Tab-separated table of C-alpha atoms in Angstrom:
chain	number	residue	atom	x	y	z
A	1121	MET	CA	6.017	15.148	42.067
A	1122	MET	CA	9.434	13.599	42.567
A	1123	ASN	CA	9.682	10.727	45.042
A	1124	GLU	CA	13.422	10.591	45.751
A	1125	PHE	CA	14.474	11.431	49.304
A	1126	VAL	CA	17.635	12.155	51.268
A	1127	TYR	CA	18.238	12.218	55.013
A	1128	ARG	CA	19.599	15.381	56.600
A	1129	GLY	CA	20.087	15.376	60.369
A	1130	GLY	CA	17.697	12.481	60.791
A	1131	LYS	CA	15.005	14.163	58.686
A	1132	MET	CA	13.689	12.764	55.419
A	1133	LEU	CA	13.666	15.516	52.783
A	1134	ARG	CA	12.243	15.229	49.270
A	1135	CYS	CA	14.565	15.879	46.338
A	1136	GLY	CA	13.658	18.013	43.342
A	1137	TYR	CA	15.002	18.596	39.860
A	1138	THR	CA	17.084	21.391	38.391
A	1139	THR	CA	16.290	24.069	35.831
A	1140	GLY	CA	18.580	22.061	33.546
A	1141	SER	CA	16.345	19.008	33.835
A	1142	CYS	CA	13.272	21.162	33.191
A	1143	ALA	CA	14.846	22.687	30.089
A	1144	ALA	CA	15.888	19.301	28.711
A	1145	ALA	CA	12.480	17.748	29.345
A	1146	ALA	CA	10.697	20.742	27.796
A	1147	ALA	CA	12.952	20.515	24.736
A	1148	LYS	CA	12.234	16.807	24.375
A	1149	ALA	CA	8.494	17.404	24.620
A	1150	ALA	CA	8.638	20.201	22.039
A	1151	ALA	CA	10.743	18.078	19.673
A	1152	MET	CA	8.183	15.279	19.975
A	1153	CYS	CA	5.431	17.765	19.111
A	1154	VAL	CA	7.307	18.981	16.042
A	1155	LEU	CA	8.025	15.463	14.817
A	1156	SER	CA	4.663	13.820	15.583
A	1157	GLY	CA	2.156	16.643	15.533
A	1158	GLU	CA	0.855	15.397	18.884
A	1159	LYS	CA	1.184	16.867	22.383
A	1160	PRO	CA	2.675	14.470	24.963
A	1161	GLY	CA	1.226	14.482	28.466
A	1162	SER	CA	4.600	13.636	29.990
A	1163	VAL	CA	8.204	12.862	29.042
A	1164	THR	CA	10.935	10.730	30.559
A	1165	LEU	CA	14.404	12.106	31.107
A	1166	ALA	CA	17.631	10.371	32.130
A	1167	THR	CA	19.637	12.606	34.503
A	1168	PRO	CA	23.434	12.595	34.966
A	1169	LYS	CA	22.865	11.278	38.493
A	1170	GLY	CA	21.366	8.114	37.012
A	1171	ILE	CA	17.823	8.858	38.137
A	1172	THR	CA	15.162	8.721	35.421
A	1173	LEU	CA	12.473	11.381	35.740
A	1174	THR	CA	8.953	11.261	34.360
A	1175	LEU	CA	7.797	14.868	34.151
A	1176	ALA	CA	4.347	16.204	33.294
A	1177	VAL	CA	4.183	18.645	30.396
A	1178	ALA	CA	2.577	21.759	31.879
A	1179	GLU	CA	1.918	23.528	28.577
A	1180	ALA	CA	2.238	22.510	24.935
A	1181	GLU	CA	1.653	24.517	21.769
A	1182	ILE	CA	2.207	23.609	18.115
A	1183	ALA	CA	2.346	26.582	15.752
A	1184	GLY	CA	3.542	26.443	12.164
A	1185	ASP	CA	7.140	25.206	11.987
A	1186	HIS	CA	7.748	25.061	15.728
A	1187	ALA	CA	6.412	23.775	19.034
A	1188	LYS	CA	6.725	25.221	22.512
A	1189	CYS	CA	6.398	23.222	25.724
A	1190	ALA	CA	6.862	23.949	29.417
A	1191	ILE	CA	7.882	21.945	32.474
A	1192	LYS	CA	7.073	23.173	35.978
A	1193	LYS	CA	10.075	23.291	38.295
A	1194	ASP	CA	9.842	21.213	41.482
A	1195	SER	CA	12.609	21.936	43.991
A	1196	GLY	CA	11.418	19.371	46.526
A	1197	ASP	CA	12.140	20.442	50.101
A	1198	ASP	CA	14.988	22.728	49.050
A	1199	PRO	CA	14.389	26.439	49.791
A	1200	ASP	CA	14.876	27.418	46.146
A	1201	ILE	CA	13.350	30.641	44.787
A	1202	THR	CA	12.879	29.023	41.372
A	1203	ASN	CA	10.445	26.443	42.751
A	1204	GLY	CA	7.232	26.418	40.721
A	1205	ILE	CA	8.493	28.418	37.742
A	1206	LEU	CA	7.717	27.321	34.190
A	1207	VAL	CA	10.724	26.509	31.992
A	1208	PHE	CA	9.859	26.689	28.286
A	1209	ALA	CA	11.584	25.261	25.239
A	1210	LYS	CA	10.718	26.295	21.684
A	1211	VAL	CA	11.954	23.815	19.093
A	1212	ARG	CA	11.996	23.924	15.312
A	1213	LYS	CA	13.659	21.689	12.746
A	1214	ALA	CA	17.060	22.602	11.297
A	1215	VAL	CA	19.117	21.170	8.464
A	1216	LYS	CA	21.710	19.715	10.819
A	1217	GLY	CA	23.192	20.039	14.300
A	1218	ILE	CA	21.577	21.197	17.526
A	1219	ALA	CA	21.711	24.939	18.251
A	1220	ILE	CA	20.748	26.010	21.774
A	1221	THR	CA	20.027	29.611	22.674
A	1222	GLY	CA	18.169	31.596	25.315
A	1223	GLY	CA	15.088	33.762	25.233
A	1224	GLU	CA	12.960	35.645	27.720
A	1225	GLY	CA	14.170	35.445	31.310
A	1226	ILE	CA	17.504	33.728	30.582
A	1227	GLY	CA	20.530	35.749	31.668
A	1228	LYS	CA	23.595	36.508	29.604
A	1229	VAL	CA	27.190	36.137	30.783
A	1230	THR	CA	29.008	39.474	31.132
A	1231	LYS	CA	32.167	38.463	32.998
A	1232	ALA	CA	34.892	35.972	32.154
A	1233	GLY	CA	35.457	32.864	34.237
A	1234	LEU	CA	31.924	31.435	34.306
A	1235	ASP	CA	30.727	28.185	32.731
A	1236	GLN	CA	29.850	29.918	29.451
A	1237	PRO	CA	31.840	32.574	27.542
A	1238	VAL	CA	31.058	36.276	27.755
A	1239	GLY	CA	28.059	37.185	25.604
A	1240	GLU	CA	26.543	33.693	25.690
A	1241	TYR	CA	23.269	32.817	27.384
A	1242	ALA	CA	23.752	31.389	30.885
A	1243	ILE	CA	22.716	27.862	30.001
A	1244	ASN	CA	25.475	25.819	31.555
A	1245	SER	CA	27.375	22.997	29.885
A	1246	VAL	CA	25.672	20.055	31.643
A	1247	PRO	CA	22.139	21.317	30.869
A	1248	ARG	CA	23.239	21.942	27.266
A	1249	LYS	CA	24.379	18.337	27.013
A	1250	MET	CA	21.125	17.133	28.579
A	1251	ILE	CA	19.103	19.170	26.058
A	1252	GLU	CA	21.116	17.732	23.159
A	1253	GLU	CA	20.618	14.178	24.415
A	1254	ALA	CA	16.897	14.750	25.014
A	1255	VAL	CA	16.081	16.053	21.523
A	1256	THR	CA	18.345	13.421	19.963
A	1257	GLU	CA	16.330	10.750	21.762
A	1258	ALA	CA	13.126	12.260	20.362
A	1259	ALA	CA	14.649	12.227	16.861
A	1260	ARG	CA	15.529	8.542	17.187
A	1261	LYS	CA	12.006	7.758	18.352
A	1262	TYR	CA	10.511	9.224	15.174
A	1263	GLY	CA	13.275	8.295	12.721
A	1264	TYR	CA	14.321	11.915	12.122
A	1265	SER	CA	17.892	12.573	10.940
A	1266	GLY	CA	17.942	16.377	10.722
A	1267	GLY	CA	18.852	18.985	13.314
A	1268	PHE	CA	17.046	21.256	15.786
A	1269	ALA	CA	17.054	24.880	16.889
A	1270	VAL	CA	16.186	25.078	20.599
A	1271	GLU	CA	15.325	28.244	22.525
A	1272	ILE	CA	14.976	28.090	26.321
A	1273	SER	CA	12.966	30.756	28.144
A	1274	ILE	CA	11.663	31.426	31.651
A	1275	PRO	CA	8.898	34.043	31.871
A	1276	GLY	CA	9.570	36.302	34.844
A	1277	GLY	CA	13.189	35.206	34.987
A	1278	GLU	CA	14.573	38.730	34.705
A	1279	GLU	CA	12.625	39.890	37.756
A	1280	LEU	CA	13.450	36.692	39.643
A	1281	ALA	CA	17.161	37.188	38.981
A	1282	LYS	CA	17.109	40.385	41.051
A	1283	ARG	CA	16.629	38.195	44.119
A	1284	THR	CA	19.747	36.158	43.320
A	1285	TYR	CA	23.481	36.857	43.192
A	1286	ASN	CA	23.491	36.569	39.400
A	1287	PRO	CA	24.084	40.292	38.746
A	1288	ARG	CA	27.084	40.284	41.092
A	1289	LEU	CA	28.442	37.153	39.446
A	1290	GLY	CA	28.204	38.699	36.001
A	1291	ILE	CA	24.932	37.204	34.725
A	1292	GLU	CA	22.492	39.890	33.654
A	1293	GLY	CA	18.971	39.984	32.266
A	1294	GLY	CA	17.666	36.776	33.780
A	1295	ILE	CA	18.466	33.603	35.655
A	1296	SER	CA	20.790	30.718	34.830
A	1297	VAL	CA	19.902	27.251	33.615
A	1298	ILE	CA	22.089	25.131	35.850
A	1299	GLY	CA	22.635	21.757	37.490
A	1300	THR	CA	25.397	19.172	37.321
A	1301	SER	CA	23.402	16.106	38.365
A	1302	GLY	CA	19.914	17.052	37.198
A	1303	ILE	CA	18.661	16.479	40.750
A	1304	ILE	CA	18.343	18.905	43.667
A	1305	GLU	CA	19.204	17.497	47.075
A	1306	PRO	CA	17.657	19.674	49.805
A	1307	MET	CA	20.066	21.997	51.581
A	1308	SER	CA	18.313	22.790	54.847
A	1309	SER	CA	20.882	24.701	56.907
A	1310	ALA	CA	19.814	23.274	60.257
A	1311	ALA	CA	19.645	19.771	58.815
A	1312	LEU	CA	23.102	20.085	57.262
A	1313	VAL	CA	24.649	21.260	60.523
A	1314	ASP	CA	22.969	18.328	62.270
A	1315	THR	CA	24.516	16.010	59.683
A	1316	ILE	CA	27.960	17.546	60.242
A	1317	ARG	CA	27.559	17.020	63.980
A	1318	ALA	CA	26.537	13.387	63.485
A	1319	GLU	CA	29.547	12.659	61.244
A	1320	ILE	CA	31.953	14.326	63.676
A	1321	LYS	CA	30.541	12.254	66.540
A	1322	MET	CA	31.026	9.145	64.411
A	1323	ARG	CA	34.703	9.989	63.799
A	1324	LYS	CA	35.156	10.509	67.546
A	1325	ALA	CA	33.510	7.166	68.294
A	1326	GLU	CA	36.000	5.564	65.896
A	1327	GLY	CA	38.779	6.854	68.131
A	1328	HIS	CA	40.137	9.648	65.948
A	1329	GLU	CA	41.791	12.760	67.347
A	1330	SER	CA	42.032	14.622	64.030
A	1331	LEU	CA	39.469	15.589	61.394
A	1332	PHE	CA	39.593	16.695	57.792
A	1333	PHE	CA	36.755	18.681	56.299
A	1334	THR	CA	35.802	19.059	52.642
A	1335	LEU	CA	33.319	21.556	51.247
A	1336	GLY	CA	31.899	19.471	48.418
A	1337	ASN	CA	32.581	17.439	45.305
A	1338	TYR	CA	35.573	19.493	44.154
A	1339	GLY	CA	37.369	18.812	47.417
A	1340	ASP	CA	36.415	15.144	47.338
A	1341	ASN	CA	37.818	14.725	43.830
A	1342	PHE	CA	41.031	16.535	44.758
A	1343	ILE	CA	41.578	14.317	47.805
A	1344	ALA	CA	40.866	11.162	45.801
A	1345	ARG	CA	43.560	12.190	43.278
A	1346	THR	CA	46.259	13.596	45.512
A	1347	MET	CA	45.900	12.827	49.219
A	1348	PRO	CA	47.251	9.844	51.177
A	1349	PHE	CA	43.981	9.101	52.965
A	1350	ASP	CA	40.513	7.777	52.238
A	1351	ILE	CA	37.939	10.348	51.125
A	1352	ASP	CA	35.252	8.284	52.853
A	1353	LYS	CA	36.736	9.383	56.186
A	1354	SER	CA	36.207	13.080	55.480
A	1355	VAL	CA	33.429	15.168	56.974
A	1356	LYS	CA	31.681	17.297	54.358
A	1357	CYS	CA	30.937	20.665	55.927
A	1358	SER	CA	29.594	22.465	52.834
A	1359	ASN	CA	29.675	26.222	53.538
A	1360	PHE	CA	29.493	25.793	57.308
A	1361	ILE	CA	33.184	25.960	58.163
A	1362	GLY	CA	32.752	27.910	61.389
A	1363	GLU	CA	30.033	25.627	62.728
A	1364	ALA	CA	32.066	22.543	61.805
A	1365	ILE	CA	35.122	23.861	63.649
A	1366	ASP	CA	33.031	24.674	66.730
A	1367	ILE	CA	31.521	21.182	66.789
A	1368	ALA	CA	34.961	19.602	66.355
A	1369	LEU	CA	36.249	21.558	69.339
A	1370	GLU	CA	33.201	20.576	71.408
A	1371	HIS	CA	34.117	16.939	70.827
A	1372	GLY	CA	37.757	17.432	71.774
A	1373	PHE	CA	39.479	16.996	68.413
A	1374	ARG	CA	43.104	18.132	68.501
A	1375	GLY	CA	43.737	18.490	64.774
A	1376	ILE	CA	41.496	20.067	62.094
A	1377	LEU	CA	42.316	20.347	58.394
A	1378	ILE	CA	40.068	22.023	55.800
A	1379	ILE	CA	40.517	21.078	52.136
A	1380	GLY	CA	38.714	22.883	49.340
A	1381	HIS	CA	38.764	24.893	46.147
A	1382	ILE	CA	40.305	28.339	46.432
A	1383	GLY	CA	37.110	29.834	45.012
A	1384	LYS	CA	35.487	29.155	48.387
A	1385	LEU	CA	38.385	29.038	50.825
A	1386	VAL	CA	39.809	32.388	49.689
A	1387	LYS	CA	37.169	33.895	52.000
A	1388	LEU	CA	39.123	32.573	54.978
A	1389	GLY	CA	41.577	35.373	54.214
A	1390	ALA	CA	38.992	37.788	55.622
A	1391	GLY	CA	37.930	35.553	58.496
A	1392	ILE	CA	34.672	34.564	56.732
A	1393	MET	CA	33.673	31.193	58.162
A	1394	ASN	CA	30.399	30.676	56.286
A	1395	THR	CA	31.327	30.650	52.629
A	1396	HIS	CA	27.817	30.754	51.126
A	1397	SER	CA	27.384	33.778	48.864
A	1398	SER	CA	24.191	34.745	50.708
A	1399	GLN	CA	26.217	35.239	53.891
A	1400	ALA	CA	29.250	37.059	52.517
A	1401	ASP	CA	31.258	37.290	49.348
A	1402	GLY	CA	34.494	39.226	49.743
A	1403	ARG	CA	36.512	36.994	47.379
A	1404	MET	CA	37.885	39.830	45.287
A	1405	ASP	CA	38.289	42.073	48.328
A	1406	VAL	CA	40.553	39.429	49.861
A	1407	LEU	CA	42.594	39.066	46.680
A	1408	VAL	CA	42.936	42.840	46.300
A	1409	THR	CA	44.149	43.128	49.894
A	1410	CYS	CA	46.631	40.293	49.447
A	1411	GLY	CA	47.709	41.782	46.124
A	1412	VAL	CA	48.377	45.165	47.730
A	1413	LEU	CA	50.506	43.514	50.409
A	1414	ALA	CA	52.294	41.566	47.669
A	1415	GLY	CA	53.245	44.831	45.937
A	1416	ALA	CA	50.995	44.438	42.899
A	1417	ASP	CA	50.628	47.541	40.733
A	1418	THR	CA	47.441	49.604	40.682
A	1419	GLU	CA	46.362	48.632	37.175
A	1420	THR	CA	46.547	44.929	38.013
A	1421	LEU	CA	44.557	45.416	41.202
A	1422	LYS	CA	41.873	47.450	39.418
A	1423	GLY	CA	41.094	44.458	37.215
A	1424	LEU	CA	40.310	42.070	40.072
A	1425	PRO	CA	36.921	43.380	41.322
A	1426	ASP	CA	35.358	42.870	37.876
A	1427	CYS	CA	36.220	39.149	37.858
A	1428	ALA	CA	33.351	36.701	38.304
A	1429	THR	CA	35.540	33.932	39.725
A	1430	VAL	CA	38.769	33.541	41.655
A	1431	ASP	CA	40.266	31.595	38.749
A	1432	ALA	CA	39.610	34.593	36.478
A	1433	ALA	CA	41.334	36.877	39.004
A	1434	LEU	CA	44.297	34.496	39.158
A	1435	ASP	CA	44.595	34.818	35.370
A	1436	ILE	CA	45.188	38.559	35.839
A	1437	LEU	CA	47.660	38.033	38.671
A	1438	ASP	CA	49.490	35.417	36.590
A	1439	GLU	CA	49.917	37.811	33.689
A	1440	ALA	CA	51.385	40.443	36.003
A	1441	GLY	CA	53.616	37.989	37.862
A	1442	TYR	CA	52.096	38.488	41.326
A	1443	THR	CA	50.386	35.148	41.904
A	1444	ASP	CA	52.960	33.433	44.134
A	1445	LYS	CA	53.430	36.342	46.543
A	1446	THR	CA	49.676	37.079	46.675
A	1447	LEU	CA	48.866	33.474	47.551
A	1448	GLU	CA	51.641	33.373	50.130
A	1449	ILE	CA	49.979	36.290	51.898
A	1450	LEU	CA	46.558	34.657	51.517
A	1451	ALA	CA	47.911	31.566	53.285
A	1452	GLN	CA	49.222	33.726	56.124
A	1453	ARG	CA	45.935	35.594	56.560
A	1454	ALA	CA	43.794	32.437	56.390
A	1455	GLY	CA	46.068	30.758	58.919
A	1456	TYR	CA	45.774	33.763	61.237
A	1457	TYR	CA	41.965	33.721	61.226
A	1458	LEU	CA	41.747	29.953	61.636
A	1459	ALA	CA	44.115	30.090	64.612
A	1460	ALA	CA	42.025	32.878	66.133
A	1461	LYS	CA	38.940	30.717	65.700
A	1462	VAL	CA	40.293	27.731	67.666
A	1463	LYS	CA	42.131	29.833	70.312
A	1464	GLY	CA	44.834	27.245	70.874
A	1465	GLU	CA	42.412	24.382	71.529
A	1466	ALA	CA	43.523	22.484	68.407
A	1467	ASP	CA	46.013	22.565	65.560
A	1468	ILE	CA	44.272	23.848	62.449
A	1469	GLY	CA	45.152	24.407	58.824
A	1470	ALA	CA	43.761	24.698	55.328
A	1471	VAL	CA	44.695	23.458	51.868
A	1472	MET	CA	43.322	25.419	48.899
A	1473	PHE	CA	43.640	24.218	45.315
A	1474	SER	CA	42.779	25.221	41.772
A	1475	ASP	CA	42.987	22.618	39.036
A	1476	LYS	CA	42.938	25.305	36.357
A	1477	HIS	CA	46.004	27.044	37.764
A	1478	ASP	CA	47.673	23.979	39.229
A	1479	ILE	CA	48.145	25.733	42.573
A	1480	LEU	CA	48.221	24.485	46.101
A	1481	VAL	CA	47.969	26.985	48.952
A	1482	LYS	CA	48.777	25.679	52.419
A	1483	THR	CA	48.535	27.531	55.692
A	1484	ALA	CA	51.277	27.076	58.273
A	1485	GLY	CA	50.955	23.649	59.853
A	1486	ALA	CA	48.921	22.155	57.012
A	1487	ASP	CA	51.730	19.799	56.012
A	1488	GLY	CA	52.009	18.532	59.564
A	1489	LEU	CA	48.278	17.906	59.712
A	1490	LEU	CA	48.354	16.110	56.359
A	1491	LYS	CA	51.008	13.768	57.725
A	1492	ARG	CA	49.213	13.273	61.037
A	1493	ILE	CA	45.844	12.523	59.391
A	1494	GLY	CA	47.454	10.184	56.897
A	1495	GLU	CA	49.045	8.162	59.699
A	1496	GLU	CA	45.972	8.253	61.909
A	1497	TYR	CA	43.426	7.219	59.290
A	1498	ASN	CA	45.622	4.694	57.528
A	1499	GLY	CA	47.203	3.193	60.616
């Protein structure tokens, strides 16, 4: 059991570890079996977050030229449907290199724009790197200089995937092996809203009249690179844009700016104020509507609903020459719904960005809020 904790709304919640960490640890255990002929009871794993895990090996089997080991997923206090599943790795020696593939229960990518190319197993890039590092560490331990073939599998993953948004996102036949930090920080909705409220109250106590919200790490990185104010002064609202706005109004803030990746904030163009996929998607519906109003041709518009990501849809609009006008209309629609939300009680705006497409979408008044917040927080 993992013993790392985070505080959400004054509550102490236990962290867990990702399917990526499980896959990497299972691969390391299986590589150790292949190289030593012995079954380890546990393995250590360094995560990208800097936390070292010691994970029990739930199952281990050595058969002929390969070994197969499993790690049991522990999601901590996060309401994750993959909690308790077994993630297996089958490892055999190879002449050179490290080849990683999927097996039972691992989905395949069917739409462009995801972390992996179409036709590849949905084992994302960070978990792939973790697996490579884990088996390489095992090789060093036993003085082995050859390569490995690694197959990741999750029994029951295909059935489990039916309870996720994977099919809609273009991942079919199983679940994804994901995780960017290797660690799961619990995402209790009530606790997160409590945290948002606490941070907003803190900004008010500091004497501020304006707020800027970010949705997550993408927004934080964008602000750090491009904005004239300190990211530490932001309030991270995650998917809870509507709740964050309501709380800001309750506390009398007169200026509200939302900064985030267009992949999330595009939903504002339909008035969707909770951007979690379990609440509403509508990303392609918004882009199709904006594209129609921009005068895009039928063939271009027909290609948008099959896109897995907004960036992939922007690729299509770019090729047809409709991106600028479509995004101009998106800015107008998002601005309309945000204004309707605050009902004149505050100035409000949004900034949407995409690093891939080097775009910046601003609703009316966003520039004024950027200037105001810059002066207020840096003054």
